[in-house]
PDB file of C-alpha atoms in Angstrom:
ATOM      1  CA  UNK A   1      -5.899 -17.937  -9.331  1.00 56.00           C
ATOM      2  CA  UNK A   2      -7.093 -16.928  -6.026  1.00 82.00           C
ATOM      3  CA  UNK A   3      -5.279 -13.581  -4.732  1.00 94.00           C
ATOM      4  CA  UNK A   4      -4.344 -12.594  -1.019  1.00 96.00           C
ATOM      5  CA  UNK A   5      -7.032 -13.412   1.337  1.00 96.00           C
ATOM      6  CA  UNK A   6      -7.570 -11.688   5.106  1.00 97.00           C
ATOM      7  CA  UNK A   7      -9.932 -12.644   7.958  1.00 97.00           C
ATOM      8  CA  UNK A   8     -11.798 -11.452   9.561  1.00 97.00           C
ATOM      9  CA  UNK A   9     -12.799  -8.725   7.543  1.00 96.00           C
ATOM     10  CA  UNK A  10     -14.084  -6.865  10.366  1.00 97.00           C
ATOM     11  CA  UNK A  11     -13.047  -7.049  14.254  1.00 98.00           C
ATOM     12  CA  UNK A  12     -14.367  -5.023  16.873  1.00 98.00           C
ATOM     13  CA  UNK A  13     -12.175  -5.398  20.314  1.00 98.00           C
ATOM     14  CA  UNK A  14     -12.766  -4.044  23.752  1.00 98.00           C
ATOM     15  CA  UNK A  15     -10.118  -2.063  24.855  1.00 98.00           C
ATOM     16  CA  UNK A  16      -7.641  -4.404  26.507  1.00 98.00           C
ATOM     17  CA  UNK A  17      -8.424  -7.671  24.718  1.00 98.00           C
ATOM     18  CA  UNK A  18      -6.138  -9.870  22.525  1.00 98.00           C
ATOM     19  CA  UNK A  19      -6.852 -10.306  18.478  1.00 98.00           C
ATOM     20  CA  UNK A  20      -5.543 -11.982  16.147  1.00 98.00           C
ATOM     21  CA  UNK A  21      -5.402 -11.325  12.101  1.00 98.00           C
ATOM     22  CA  UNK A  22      -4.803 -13.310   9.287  1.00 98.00           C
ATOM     23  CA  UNK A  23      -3.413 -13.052   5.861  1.00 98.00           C
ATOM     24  CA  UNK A  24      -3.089 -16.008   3.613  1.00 98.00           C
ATOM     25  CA  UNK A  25      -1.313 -15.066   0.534  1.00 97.00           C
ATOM     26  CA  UNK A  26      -0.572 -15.523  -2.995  1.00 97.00           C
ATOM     27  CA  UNK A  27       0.653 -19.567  -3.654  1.00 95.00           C
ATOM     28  CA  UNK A  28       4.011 -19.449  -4.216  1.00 94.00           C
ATOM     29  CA  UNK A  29       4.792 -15.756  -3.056  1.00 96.00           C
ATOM     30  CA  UNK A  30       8.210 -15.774  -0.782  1.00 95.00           C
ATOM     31  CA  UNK A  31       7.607 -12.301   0.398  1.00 95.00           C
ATOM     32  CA  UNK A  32       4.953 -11.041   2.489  1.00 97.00           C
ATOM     33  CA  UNK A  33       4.037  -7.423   3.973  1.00 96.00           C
ATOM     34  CA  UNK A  34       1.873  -6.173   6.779  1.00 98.00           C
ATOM     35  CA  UNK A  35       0.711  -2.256   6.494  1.00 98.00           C
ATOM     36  CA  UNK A  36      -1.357  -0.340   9.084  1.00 98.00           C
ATOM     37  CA  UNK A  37      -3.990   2.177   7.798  1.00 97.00           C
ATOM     38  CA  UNK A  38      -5.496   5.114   9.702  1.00 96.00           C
ATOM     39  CA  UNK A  39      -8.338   6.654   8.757  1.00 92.00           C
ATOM     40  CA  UNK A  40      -7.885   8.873   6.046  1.00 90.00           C
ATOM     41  CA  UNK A  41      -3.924   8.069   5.776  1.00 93.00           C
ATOM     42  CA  UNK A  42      -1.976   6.000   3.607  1.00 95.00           C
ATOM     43  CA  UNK A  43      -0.855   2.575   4.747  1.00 97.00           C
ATOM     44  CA  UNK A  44       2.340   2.508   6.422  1.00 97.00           C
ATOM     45  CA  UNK A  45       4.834  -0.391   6.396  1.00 97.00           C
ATOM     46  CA  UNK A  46       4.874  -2.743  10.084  1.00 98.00           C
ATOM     47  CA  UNK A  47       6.812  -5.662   8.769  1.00 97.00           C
ATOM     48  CA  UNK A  48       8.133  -8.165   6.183  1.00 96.00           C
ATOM     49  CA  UNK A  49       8.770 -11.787   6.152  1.00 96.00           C
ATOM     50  CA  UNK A  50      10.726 -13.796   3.361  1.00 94.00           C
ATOM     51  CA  UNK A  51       9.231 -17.321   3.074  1.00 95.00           C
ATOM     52  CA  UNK A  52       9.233 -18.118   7.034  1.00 96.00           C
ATOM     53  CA  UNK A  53      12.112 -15.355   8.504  1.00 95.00           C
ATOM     54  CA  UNK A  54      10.558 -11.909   9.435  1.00 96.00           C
ATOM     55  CA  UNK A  55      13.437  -9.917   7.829  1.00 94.00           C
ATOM     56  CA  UNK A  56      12.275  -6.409   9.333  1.00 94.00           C
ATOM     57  CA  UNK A  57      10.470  -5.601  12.199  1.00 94.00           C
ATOM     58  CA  UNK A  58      10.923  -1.598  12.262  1.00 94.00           C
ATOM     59  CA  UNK A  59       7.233  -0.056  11.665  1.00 95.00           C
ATOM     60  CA  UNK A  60       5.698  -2.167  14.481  1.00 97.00           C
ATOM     61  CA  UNK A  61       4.723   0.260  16.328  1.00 96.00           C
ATOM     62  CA  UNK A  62       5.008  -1.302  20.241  1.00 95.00           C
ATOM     63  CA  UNK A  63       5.741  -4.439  21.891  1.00 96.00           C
ATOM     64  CA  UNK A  64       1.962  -5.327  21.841  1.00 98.00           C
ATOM     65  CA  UNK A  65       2.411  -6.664  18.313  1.00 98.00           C
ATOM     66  CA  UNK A  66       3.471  -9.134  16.719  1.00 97.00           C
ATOM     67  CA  UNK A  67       4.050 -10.876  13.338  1.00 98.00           C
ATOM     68  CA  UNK A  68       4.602 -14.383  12.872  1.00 98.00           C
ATOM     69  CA  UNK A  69       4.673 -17.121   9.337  1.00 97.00           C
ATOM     70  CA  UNK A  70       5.809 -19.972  10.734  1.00 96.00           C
ATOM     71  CA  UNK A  71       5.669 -22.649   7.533  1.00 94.00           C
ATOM     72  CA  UNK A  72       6.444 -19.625   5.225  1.00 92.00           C
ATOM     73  CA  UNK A  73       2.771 -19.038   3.778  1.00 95.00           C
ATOM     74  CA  UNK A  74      -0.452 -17.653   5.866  1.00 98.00           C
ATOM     75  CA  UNK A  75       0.615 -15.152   8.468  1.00 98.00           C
ATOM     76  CA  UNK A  76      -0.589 -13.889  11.468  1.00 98.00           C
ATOM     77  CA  UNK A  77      -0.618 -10.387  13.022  1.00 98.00           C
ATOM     78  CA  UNK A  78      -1.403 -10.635  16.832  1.00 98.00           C
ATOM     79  CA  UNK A  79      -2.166  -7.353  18.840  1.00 98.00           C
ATOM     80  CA  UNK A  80      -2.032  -7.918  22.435  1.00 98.00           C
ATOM     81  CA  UNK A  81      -4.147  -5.570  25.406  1.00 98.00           C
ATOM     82  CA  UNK A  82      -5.376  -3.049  22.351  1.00 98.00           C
ATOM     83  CA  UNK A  83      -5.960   0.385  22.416  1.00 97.00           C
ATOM     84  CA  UNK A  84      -7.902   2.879  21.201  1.00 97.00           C
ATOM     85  CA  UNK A  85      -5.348   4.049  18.762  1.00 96.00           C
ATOM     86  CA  UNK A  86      -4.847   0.573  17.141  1.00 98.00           C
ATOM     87  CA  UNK A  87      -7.718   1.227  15.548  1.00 98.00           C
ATOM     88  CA  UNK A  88      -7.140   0.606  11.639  1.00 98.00           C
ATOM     89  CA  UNK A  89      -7.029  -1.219   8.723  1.00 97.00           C
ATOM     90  CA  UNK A  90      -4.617  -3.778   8.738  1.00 98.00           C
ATOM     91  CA  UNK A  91      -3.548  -4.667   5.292  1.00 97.00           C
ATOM     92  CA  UNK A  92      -1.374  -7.939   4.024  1.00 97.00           C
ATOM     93  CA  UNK A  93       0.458  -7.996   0.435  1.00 97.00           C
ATOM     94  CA  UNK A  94       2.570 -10.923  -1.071  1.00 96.00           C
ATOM     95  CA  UNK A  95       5.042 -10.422  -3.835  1.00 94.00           C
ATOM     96  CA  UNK A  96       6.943 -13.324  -5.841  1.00 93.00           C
ATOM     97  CA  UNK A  97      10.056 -11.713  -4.561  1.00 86.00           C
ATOM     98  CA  UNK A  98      10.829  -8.869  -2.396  1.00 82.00           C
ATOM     99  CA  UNK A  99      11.002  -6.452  -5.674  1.00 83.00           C
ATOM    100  CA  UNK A 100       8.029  -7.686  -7.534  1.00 88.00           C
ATOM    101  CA  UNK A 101       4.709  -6.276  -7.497  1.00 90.00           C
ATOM    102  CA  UNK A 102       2.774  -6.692  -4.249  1.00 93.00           C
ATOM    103  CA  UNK A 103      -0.614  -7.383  -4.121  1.00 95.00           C
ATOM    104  CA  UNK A 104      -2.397  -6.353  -1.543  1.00 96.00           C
ATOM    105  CA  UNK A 105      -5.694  -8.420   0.254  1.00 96.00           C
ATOM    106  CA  UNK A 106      -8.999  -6.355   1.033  1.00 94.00           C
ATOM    107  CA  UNK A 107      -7.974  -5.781   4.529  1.00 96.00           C
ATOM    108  CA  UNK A 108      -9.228  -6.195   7.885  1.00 97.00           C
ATOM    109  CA  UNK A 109     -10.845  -3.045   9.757  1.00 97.00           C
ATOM    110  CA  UNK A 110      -9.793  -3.259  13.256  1.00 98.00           C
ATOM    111  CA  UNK A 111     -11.913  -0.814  15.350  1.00 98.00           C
ATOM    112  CA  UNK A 112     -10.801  -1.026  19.218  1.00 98.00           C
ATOM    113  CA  UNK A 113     -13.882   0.418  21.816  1.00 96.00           C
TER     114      UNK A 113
ATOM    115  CA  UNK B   1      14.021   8.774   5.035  1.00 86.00           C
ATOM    116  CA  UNK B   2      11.955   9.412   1.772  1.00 91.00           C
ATOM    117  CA  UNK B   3       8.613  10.487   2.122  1.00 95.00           C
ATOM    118  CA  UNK B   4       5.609  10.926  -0.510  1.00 97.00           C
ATOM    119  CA  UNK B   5       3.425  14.279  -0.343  1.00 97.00           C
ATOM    120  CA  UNK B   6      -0.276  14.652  -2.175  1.00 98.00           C
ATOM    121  CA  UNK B   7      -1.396  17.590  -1.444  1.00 96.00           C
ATOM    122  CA  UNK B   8      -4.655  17.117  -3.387  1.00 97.00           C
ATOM    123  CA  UNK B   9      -7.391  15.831  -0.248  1.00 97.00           C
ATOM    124  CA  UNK B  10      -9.701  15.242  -3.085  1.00 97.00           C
ATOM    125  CA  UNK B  11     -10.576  15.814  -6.683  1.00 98.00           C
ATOM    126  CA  UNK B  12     -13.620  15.920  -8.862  1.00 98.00           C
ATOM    127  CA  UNK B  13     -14.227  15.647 -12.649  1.00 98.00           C
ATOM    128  CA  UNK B  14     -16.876  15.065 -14.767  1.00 98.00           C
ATOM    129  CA  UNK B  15     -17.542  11.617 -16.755  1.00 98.00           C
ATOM    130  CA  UNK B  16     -15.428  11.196 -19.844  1.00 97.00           C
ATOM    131  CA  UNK B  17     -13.218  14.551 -18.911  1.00 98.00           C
ATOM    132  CA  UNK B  18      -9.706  14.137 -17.950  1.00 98.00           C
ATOM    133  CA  UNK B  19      -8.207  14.778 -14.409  1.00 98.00           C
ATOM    134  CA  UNK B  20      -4.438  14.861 -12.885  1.00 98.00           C
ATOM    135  CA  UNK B  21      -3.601  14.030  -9.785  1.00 98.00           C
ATOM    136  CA  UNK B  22      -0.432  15.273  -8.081  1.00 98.00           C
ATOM    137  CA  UNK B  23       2.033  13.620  -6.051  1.00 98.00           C
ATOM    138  CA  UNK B  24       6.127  14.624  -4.805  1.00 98.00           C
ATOM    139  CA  UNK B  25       8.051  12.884  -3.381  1.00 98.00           C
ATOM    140  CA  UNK B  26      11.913  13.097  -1.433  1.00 97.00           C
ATOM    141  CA  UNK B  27      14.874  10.593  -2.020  1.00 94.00           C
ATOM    142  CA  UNK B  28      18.363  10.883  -2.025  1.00 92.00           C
ATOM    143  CA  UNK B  29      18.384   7.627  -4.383  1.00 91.00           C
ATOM    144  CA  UNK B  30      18.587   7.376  -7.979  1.00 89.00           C
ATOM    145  CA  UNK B  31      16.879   4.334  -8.640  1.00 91.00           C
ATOM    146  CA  UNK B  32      14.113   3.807  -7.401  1.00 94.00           C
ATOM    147  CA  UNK B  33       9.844   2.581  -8.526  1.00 95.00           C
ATOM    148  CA  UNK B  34       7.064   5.202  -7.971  1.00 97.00           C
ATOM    149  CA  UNK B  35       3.484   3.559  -8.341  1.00 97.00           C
ATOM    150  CA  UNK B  36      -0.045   4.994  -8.530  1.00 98.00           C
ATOM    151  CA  UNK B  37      -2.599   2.495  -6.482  1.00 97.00           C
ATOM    152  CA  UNK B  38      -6.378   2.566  -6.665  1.00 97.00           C
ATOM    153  CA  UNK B  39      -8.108   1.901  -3.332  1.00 96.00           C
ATOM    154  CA  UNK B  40     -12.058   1.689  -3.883  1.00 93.00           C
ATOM    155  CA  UNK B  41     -14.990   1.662  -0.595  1.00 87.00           C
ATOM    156  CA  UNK B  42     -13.613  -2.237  -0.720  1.00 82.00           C
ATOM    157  CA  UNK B  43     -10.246  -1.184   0.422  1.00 82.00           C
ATOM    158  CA  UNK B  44      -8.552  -3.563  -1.992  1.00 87.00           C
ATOM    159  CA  UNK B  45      -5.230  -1.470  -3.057  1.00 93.00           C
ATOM    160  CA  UNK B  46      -5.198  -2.273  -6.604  1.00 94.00           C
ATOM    161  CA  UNK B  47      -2.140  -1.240  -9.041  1.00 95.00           C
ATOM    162  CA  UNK B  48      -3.162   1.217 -11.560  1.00 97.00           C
ATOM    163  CA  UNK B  49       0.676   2.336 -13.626  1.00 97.00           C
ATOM    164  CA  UNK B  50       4.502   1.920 -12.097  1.00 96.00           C
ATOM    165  CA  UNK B  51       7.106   3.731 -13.344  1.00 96.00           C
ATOM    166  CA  UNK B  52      10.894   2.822 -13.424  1.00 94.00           C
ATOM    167  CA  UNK B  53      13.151   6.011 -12.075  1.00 94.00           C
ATOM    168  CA  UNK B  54      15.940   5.089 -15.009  1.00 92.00           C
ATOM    169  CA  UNK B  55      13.207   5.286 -17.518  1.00 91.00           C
ATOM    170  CA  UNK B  56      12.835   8.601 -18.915  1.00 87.00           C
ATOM    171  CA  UNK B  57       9.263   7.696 -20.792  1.00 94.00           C
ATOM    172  CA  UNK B  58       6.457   8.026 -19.000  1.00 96.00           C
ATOM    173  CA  UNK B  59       4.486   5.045 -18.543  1.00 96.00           C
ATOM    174  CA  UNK B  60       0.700   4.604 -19.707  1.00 96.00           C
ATOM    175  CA  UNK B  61      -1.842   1.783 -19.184  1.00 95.00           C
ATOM    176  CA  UNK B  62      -4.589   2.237 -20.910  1.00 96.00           C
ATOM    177  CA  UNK B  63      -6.484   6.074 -20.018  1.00 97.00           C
ATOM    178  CA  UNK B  64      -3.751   5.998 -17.150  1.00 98.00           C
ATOM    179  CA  UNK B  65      -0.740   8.027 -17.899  1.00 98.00           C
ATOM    180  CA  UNK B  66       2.079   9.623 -15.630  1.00 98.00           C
ATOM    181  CA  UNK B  67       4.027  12.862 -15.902  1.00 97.00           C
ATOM    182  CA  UNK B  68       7.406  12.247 -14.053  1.00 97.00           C
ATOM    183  CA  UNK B  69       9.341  14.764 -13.688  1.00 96.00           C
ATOM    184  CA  UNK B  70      12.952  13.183 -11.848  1.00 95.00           C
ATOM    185  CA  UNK B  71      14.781  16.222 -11.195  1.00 95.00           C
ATOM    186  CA  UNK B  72      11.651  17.864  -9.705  1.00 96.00           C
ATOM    187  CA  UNK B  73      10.574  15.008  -7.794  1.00 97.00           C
ATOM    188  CA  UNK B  74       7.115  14.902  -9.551  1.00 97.00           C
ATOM    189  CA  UNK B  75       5.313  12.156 -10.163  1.00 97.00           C
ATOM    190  CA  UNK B  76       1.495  12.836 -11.301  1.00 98.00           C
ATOM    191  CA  UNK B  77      -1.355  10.850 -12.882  1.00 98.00           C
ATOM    192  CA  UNK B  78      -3.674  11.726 -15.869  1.00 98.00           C
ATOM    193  CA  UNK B  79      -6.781   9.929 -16.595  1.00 98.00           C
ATOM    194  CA  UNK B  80      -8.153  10.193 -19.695  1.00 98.00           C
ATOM    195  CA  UNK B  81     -11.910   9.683 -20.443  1.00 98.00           C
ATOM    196  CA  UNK B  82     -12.973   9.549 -16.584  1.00 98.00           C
ATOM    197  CA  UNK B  83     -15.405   6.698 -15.969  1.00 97.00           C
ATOM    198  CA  UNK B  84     -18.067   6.291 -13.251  1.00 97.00           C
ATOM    199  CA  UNK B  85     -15.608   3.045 -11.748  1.00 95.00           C
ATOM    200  CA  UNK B  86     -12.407   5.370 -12.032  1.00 97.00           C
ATOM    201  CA  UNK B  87     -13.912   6.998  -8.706  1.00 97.00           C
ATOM    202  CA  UNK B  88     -11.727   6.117  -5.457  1.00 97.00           C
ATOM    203  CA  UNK B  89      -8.410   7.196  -3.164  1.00 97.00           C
ATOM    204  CA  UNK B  90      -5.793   7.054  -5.686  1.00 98.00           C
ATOM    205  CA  UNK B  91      -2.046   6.450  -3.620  1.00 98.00           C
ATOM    206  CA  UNK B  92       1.129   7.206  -4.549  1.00 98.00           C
ATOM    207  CA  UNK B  93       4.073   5.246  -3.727  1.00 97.00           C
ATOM    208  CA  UNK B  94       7.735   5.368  -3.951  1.00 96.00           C
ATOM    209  CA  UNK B  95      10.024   1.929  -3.384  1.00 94.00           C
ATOM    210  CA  UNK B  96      13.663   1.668  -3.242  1.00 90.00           C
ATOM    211  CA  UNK B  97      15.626  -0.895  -4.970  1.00 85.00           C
ATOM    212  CA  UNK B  98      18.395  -1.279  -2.994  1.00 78.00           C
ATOM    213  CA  UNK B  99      20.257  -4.577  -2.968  1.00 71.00           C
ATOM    214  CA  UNK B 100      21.460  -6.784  -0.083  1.00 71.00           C
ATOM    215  CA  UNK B 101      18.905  -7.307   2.951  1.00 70.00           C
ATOM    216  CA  UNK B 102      16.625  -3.984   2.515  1.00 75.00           C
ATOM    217  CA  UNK B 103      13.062  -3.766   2.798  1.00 79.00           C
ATOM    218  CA  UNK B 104      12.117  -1.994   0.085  1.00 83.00           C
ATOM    219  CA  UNK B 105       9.212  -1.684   1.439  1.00 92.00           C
ATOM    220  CA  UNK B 106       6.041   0.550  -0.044  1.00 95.00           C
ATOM    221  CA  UNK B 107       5.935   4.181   1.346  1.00 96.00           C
ATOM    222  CA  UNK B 108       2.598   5.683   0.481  1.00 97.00           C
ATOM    223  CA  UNK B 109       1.173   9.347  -0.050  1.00 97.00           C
ATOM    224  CA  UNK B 110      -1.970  10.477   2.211  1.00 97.00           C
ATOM    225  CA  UNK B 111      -3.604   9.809  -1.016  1.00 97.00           C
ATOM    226  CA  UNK B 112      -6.548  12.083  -3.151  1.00 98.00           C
ATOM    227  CA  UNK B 113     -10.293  11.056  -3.127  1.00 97.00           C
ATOM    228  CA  UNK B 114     -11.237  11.428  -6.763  1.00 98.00           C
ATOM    229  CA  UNK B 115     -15.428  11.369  -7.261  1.00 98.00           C
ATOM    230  CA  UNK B 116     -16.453  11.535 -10.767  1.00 97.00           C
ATOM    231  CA  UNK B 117     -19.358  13.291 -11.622  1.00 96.00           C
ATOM    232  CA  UNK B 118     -22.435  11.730 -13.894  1.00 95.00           C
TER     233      UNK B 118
END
């Protein structure tokens, strides 16, 4: 079957601008994460929705994002006025449940000029 | 918190040699997964071996074993036979499995950029 899905791939932003990524994910998978990447770091957790309720909000990392799966299936991460240092791979995994495995989509490189 | 360590930037080995990759990590939990992920040039993270913390035998999959060590916090990754494909950032990972409305969210290592040599 078709696995977790992101797009764009890539997005390049001017500094300031709005942008808007999406993950579609795994039929059937309640659970869905969003992870930021730096360059050369290991992804770090932003936030998790069960089916349509986004359960944990912690790792955002300002008030200029935000998460949102409003029929409990694709998901969209919105960044609002970006900066430099949101530059990053964004990265979406869904998981049958919150314990099972997560599988992660390709990503989408975010590089902010 | 618990937090993941590699200390390994990157690796090398030669085709069909065997390489370990290292990885610690810090929890006051006693249950708990710990995962090795592959992440090739097309950034899709892909599961390579998981290991269960109440298991005391190390997993394998395949040329993909683990070492884990639970009383030293160690968690490393042997591959056997080293193929031209194996190259990429190999992540560790550490996930709770605590009940109620937790996360358990992923936490990832900085991760080790293995090349494999023709």
């Amino acid at each position: 079957g078709a696995g977790v899905s992101q797009s764009p791939r890539y997005k390049v932003a001017k500094r300031g601008q709005d942008v808007a990524l999406r993950c579609d994910p795994i039929s059937g998978h309640v659970s869905l994460f969003w992870y930021q990447q730096a360059l050369g770091q290991g992804p770090e957790f932003l936030t998790y929705f069960q089916n349509e309720a986004q359960l944990d909000k912690s790792g955002l990392p300002s008030d200029r994002f935000f998460a949102e799966r409003p029929e409990g299936s694709v998901s969209t991460l919105k960044i609002q006025r970006t900066q430099q240092e949101d530059s990053a791979v964004y990265l979406c995994a869904s998981s049958f449940t919150r314990d099972s495995e997560q599988y992660f989509g390709p990503g989408t490189r975010l590089t902010v000029t | 918190a618990q937090t993941v360590t590699q200390s390994q930037p990157e690796m090398s080995v030669q085709e069909a040699e065997t390489v370990t990759l290292s990885c610690t990590y810090d929890t006051s939990e006693s249950d708990y997964y710990l995962f090795w992920y592959k992440q090739p040039p097309s950034r899709q993270m892909i599961l390579v071996i998981r290991q269960e913390a109440y298991k005391q035998q190390n997993a394998t999959e395949n040329r993909f074993s683990v070492n884990f060590q639970k009383a030293a916090k160690s968690f490393s990754l042997k591959i056997s036979d080293s193929q031209l494909g194996d190259a990429a950032m190999y992540f560790c990972a550490y996930r709770s499995v605590r009940g109620g409305g937790a996360t358990n969210k992923l936490i990832f290592g900085t991760g080790t950029l293995l090349a494999v040599q023709p």
